[in-house]
Amino acid sequence: MIRAMNTLERAEAAERAQMEELDRLVIMKSVIYVSGESDPRVPMQRPPSEGKTFLMGHDPRLPRMPEKPTLFDFFRLRFGPANHLLQSARLAQKNGLSEKLVLACLLHDIGNIGFIRGDHGYWAAQLVEPYVDPEVMFAIRYHQALRFYPDESVGYAYPESYIKLFGPDYRPEPYIERAYKTARDHKWYMSARQLTVNDLYAFDPNVKVELDEFTDIVGRHFRQPEEGLGWDDSPSAHMWRTINWPTRYL
Ligand SMILES: [Fe+2]
Ligand SMILES: [Fe+2]
């Protein structure tokens, strides 16, 4: 008689199956993951591929995403810890900002917690642009530049932490300076500025905020595509797919 597997045996079997799957696959890293650590002009070492196939979808080392992933699925299964974003969104709420700007605060750093650090405000803005009000996109995009420039009218000073992080002599590049000026003259300047105000103070390791607190706001202001993020053919769908399947060969 065949005995049903207990929990431990099931876990072990699943792990074995995963190891076998990994054995059959060649998983390559994109240039960008190693650029800086290695010279991109030097051809990358190819792992032995005899009898194997190159990964063209889900990476078995990662938690599997649902077939139609939502924004929160990305938060839970692909983004790094989002405490800072959650705290920032809650602070914005406490300060009486509009729901749209609370959403902007919730999403403003998904570039660096989920994708790429450099120019993170631009990447995050592009990721969400098809799904949010243009003002939300604008605030996220321009927080990249505005955070380097004080605005006494709202009590925003150049962040102390930046002096430590980048040294006292760091000056933003000309393109950041230009973006700052563009934002300054824009009707949504204050929206982007409010994001920086609610961003800076949102680092408290003792405050725990749950994603579910923002279910309603996201429901009202983030146009979740029916097909799932990444499968909806929007201008940024490929970026969501890459976050979902970061090691796909082509
Ligand atoms: Fe940021
Ligand atoms: Fe931030």
mmCIF file with all atom_site columns, C-alpha atoms in Angstrom, residues 32-33 71 74-75 78-82 84-85 103-129 137 140-141 143-144 147 195 199 222 236 239-240 242-243:
data_model
loop_
_atom_site.group_PDB
_atom_site.id
_atom_site.type_symbol
_atom_site.label_atom_id
_atom_site.label_alt_id
_atom_site.label_comp_id
_atom_site.label_asym_id
_atom_site.label_entity_id
_atom_site.label_seq_id
_atom_site.pdbx_PDB_ins_code
_atom_site.Cartn_x
_atom_site.Cartn_y
_atom_site.Cartn_z
_atom_site.occupancy
_atom_site.B_iso_or_equiv
_atom_site.pdbx_formal_charge
_atom_site.auth_seq_id
_atom_site.auth_comp_id
_atom_site.auth_asym_id
_atom_site.auth_atom_id
_atom_site.pdbx_PDB_model_num
ATOM 1  C CA . ILE A 1 32  ? 23.713 44.737 -15.760 1.00 0.00 ? 32  ILE A CA 1
ATOM 2  C CA . TYR A 1 33  ? 23.790 42.401 -12.748 1.00 0.00 ? 33  TYR A CA 1
ATOM 3  C CA . LEU A 1 71  ? 1.027  45.243 -7.687  1.00 0.00 ? 71  LEU A CA 1
ATOM 4  C CA . PHE A 1 74  ? 5.245  42.228 -6.743  1.00 0.00 ? 74  PHE A CA 1
ATOM 5  C CA . PHE A 1 75  ? 5.559  43.866 -3.320  1.00 0.00 ? 75  PHE A CA 1
ATOM 6  C CA . ARG A 1 78  ? 9.729  40.341 -5.915  1.00 0.00 ? 78  ARG A CA 1
ATOM 7  C CA . PHE A 1 79  ? 10.492 43.631 -4.187  1.00 0.00 ? 79  PHE A CA 1
ATOM 8  C CA . GLY A 1 80  ? 12.922 43.943 -1.303  1.00 0.00 ? 80  GLY A CA 1
ATOM 9  C CA . PRO A 1 81  ? 11.677 45.047 2.121   1.00 0.00 ? 81  PRO A CA 1
ATOM 10 C CA . ALA A 1 82  ? 9.228  47.909 1.630   1.00 0.00 ? 82  ALA A CA 1
ATOM 11 C CA . HIS A 1 84  ? 10.389 52.696 4.015   1.00 0.00 ? 84  HIS A CA 1
ATOM 12 C CA . LEU A 1 85  ? 7.672  52.978 1.373   1.00 0.00 ? 85  LEU A CA 1
ATOM 13 C CA . LEU A 1 103 ? -0.044 56.263 -3.575  1.00 0.00 ? 103 LEU A CA 1
ATOM 14 C CA . ALA A 1 104 ? 2.932  58.191 -4.974  1.00 0.00 ? 104 ALA A CA 1
ATOM 15 C CA . CYS A 1 105 ? 4.671  57.832 -1.611  1.00 0.00 ? 105 CYS A CA 1
ATOM 16 C CA . LEU A 1 106 ? 3.866  54.114 -1.519  1.00 0.00 ? 106 LEU A CA 1
ATOM 17 C CA . LEU A 1 107 ? 5.453  53.607 -4.945  1.00 0.00 ? 107 LEU A CA 1
ATOM 18 C CA . HIS A 1 108 ? 8.217  56.196 -5.095  1.00 0.00 ? 108 HIS A CA 1
ATOM 19 C CA . ASP A 1 109 ? 11.161 53.850 -4.483  1.00 0.00 ? 109 ASP A CA 1
ATOM 20 C CA . ILE A 1 110 ? 10.005 50.667 -6.223  1.00 0.00 ? 110 ILE A CA 1
ATOM 21 C CA . GLY A 1 111 ? 12.784 51.403 -8.724  1.00 0.00 ? 111 GLY A CA 1
ATOM 22 C CA . ASN A 1 112 ? 15.497 50.677 -6.201  1.00 0.00 ? 112 ASN A CA 1
ATOM 23 C CA . ILE A 1 113 ? 13.775 48.009 -4.096  1.00 0.00 ? 113 ILE A CA 1
ATOM 24 C CA . GLY A 1 114 ? 12.708 46.036 -7.153  1.00 0.00 ? 114 GLY A CA 1
ATOM 25 C CA . PHE A 1 115 ? 14.862 46.850 -10.121 1.00 0.00 ? 115 PHE A CA 1
ATOM 26 C CA . ILE A 1 116 ? 17.772 49.248 -10.400 1.00 0.00 ? 116 ILE A CA 1
ATOM 27 C CA . ARG A 1 117 ? 19.255 51.807 -8.024  1.00 0.00 ? 117 ARG A CA 1
ATOM 28 C CA . GLY A 1 118 ? 20.741 54.445 -10.337 1.00 0.00 ? 118 GLY A CA 1
ATOM 29 C CA . ASP A 1 119 ? 18.122 56.956 -11.545 1.00 0.00 ? 119 ASP A CA 1
ATOM 30 C CA . HIS A 1 120 ? 15.605 55.066 -9.432  1.00 0.00 ? 120 HIS A CA 1
ATOM 31 C CA . GLY A 1 121 ? 12.983 57.820 -9.581  1.00 0.00 ? 121 GLY A CA 1
ATOM 32 C CA . TYR A 1 122 ? 12.893 57.670 -13.365 1.00 0.00 ? 122 TYR A CA 1
ATOM 33 C CA . TRP A 1 123 ? 12.643 53.887 -13.436 1.00 0.00 ? 123 TRP A CA 1
ATOM 34 C CA . ALA A 1 124 ? 9.848  53.837 -10.860 1.00 0.00 ? 124 ALA A CA 1
ATOM 35 C CA . ALA A 1 125 ? 7.937  56.555 -12.712 1.00 0.00 ? 125 ALA A CA 1
ATOM 36 C CA . GLN A 1 126 ? 8.191  54.627 -15.964 1.00 0.00 ? 126 GLN A CA 1
ATOM 37 C CA . LEU A 1 127 ? 7.085  51.389 -14.343 1.00 0.00 ? 127 LEU A CA 1
ATOM 38 C CA . VAL A 1 128 ? 3.866  52.918 -13.025 1.00 0.00 ? 128 VAL A CA 1
ATOM 39 C CA . GLU A 1 129 ? 3.108  55.482 -15.713 1.00 0.00 ? 129 GLU A CA 1
ATOM 40 C CA . MET A 1 137 ? 4.003  59.656 -12.171 1.00 0.00 ? 137 MET A CA 1
ATOM 41 C CA . ILE A 1 140 ? 7.729  59.961 -8.447  1.00 0.00 ? 140 ILE A CA 1
ATOM 42 C CA . ARG A 1 141 ? 9.851  61.022 -11.407 1.00 0.00 ? 141 ARG A CA 1
ATOM 43 C CA . HIS A 1 143 ? 11.508 63.248 -6.384  1.00 0.00 ? 143 HIS A CA 1
ATOM 44 C CA . GLN A 1 144 ? 14.732 61.995 -7.947  1.00 0.00 ? 144 GLN A CA 1
ATOM 45 C CA . ARG A 1 147 ? 15.471 65.565 -2.870  1.00 0.00 ? 147 ARG A CA 1
ATOM 46 C CA . LEU A 1 195 ? 6.818  63.382 -1.758  1.00 0.00 ? 195 LEU A CA 1
ATOM 47 C CA . ASP A 1 199 ? 10.120 60.573 2.161   1.00 0.00 ? 199 ASP A CA 1
ATOM 48 C CA . PHE A 1 222 ? -3.789 52.115 -9.499  1.00 0.00 ? 222 PHE A CA 1
ATOM 49 C CA . SER A 1 236 ? 6.166  49.265 -19.307 1.00 0.00 ? 236 SER A CA 1
ATOM 50 C CA . MET A 1 239 ? 9.805  45.950 -17.216 1.00 0.00 ? 239 MET A CA 1
ATOM 51 C CA . TRP A 1 240 ? 7.349  44.151 -14.929 1.00 0.00 ? 240 TRP A CA 1
ATOM 52 C CA . THR A 1 242 ? 11.777 41.372 -16.271 1.00 0.00 ? 242 THR A CA 1
ATOM 53 C CA . ILE A 1 243 ? 11.211 41.791 -12.535 1.00 0.00 ? 243 ILE A CA 1
#
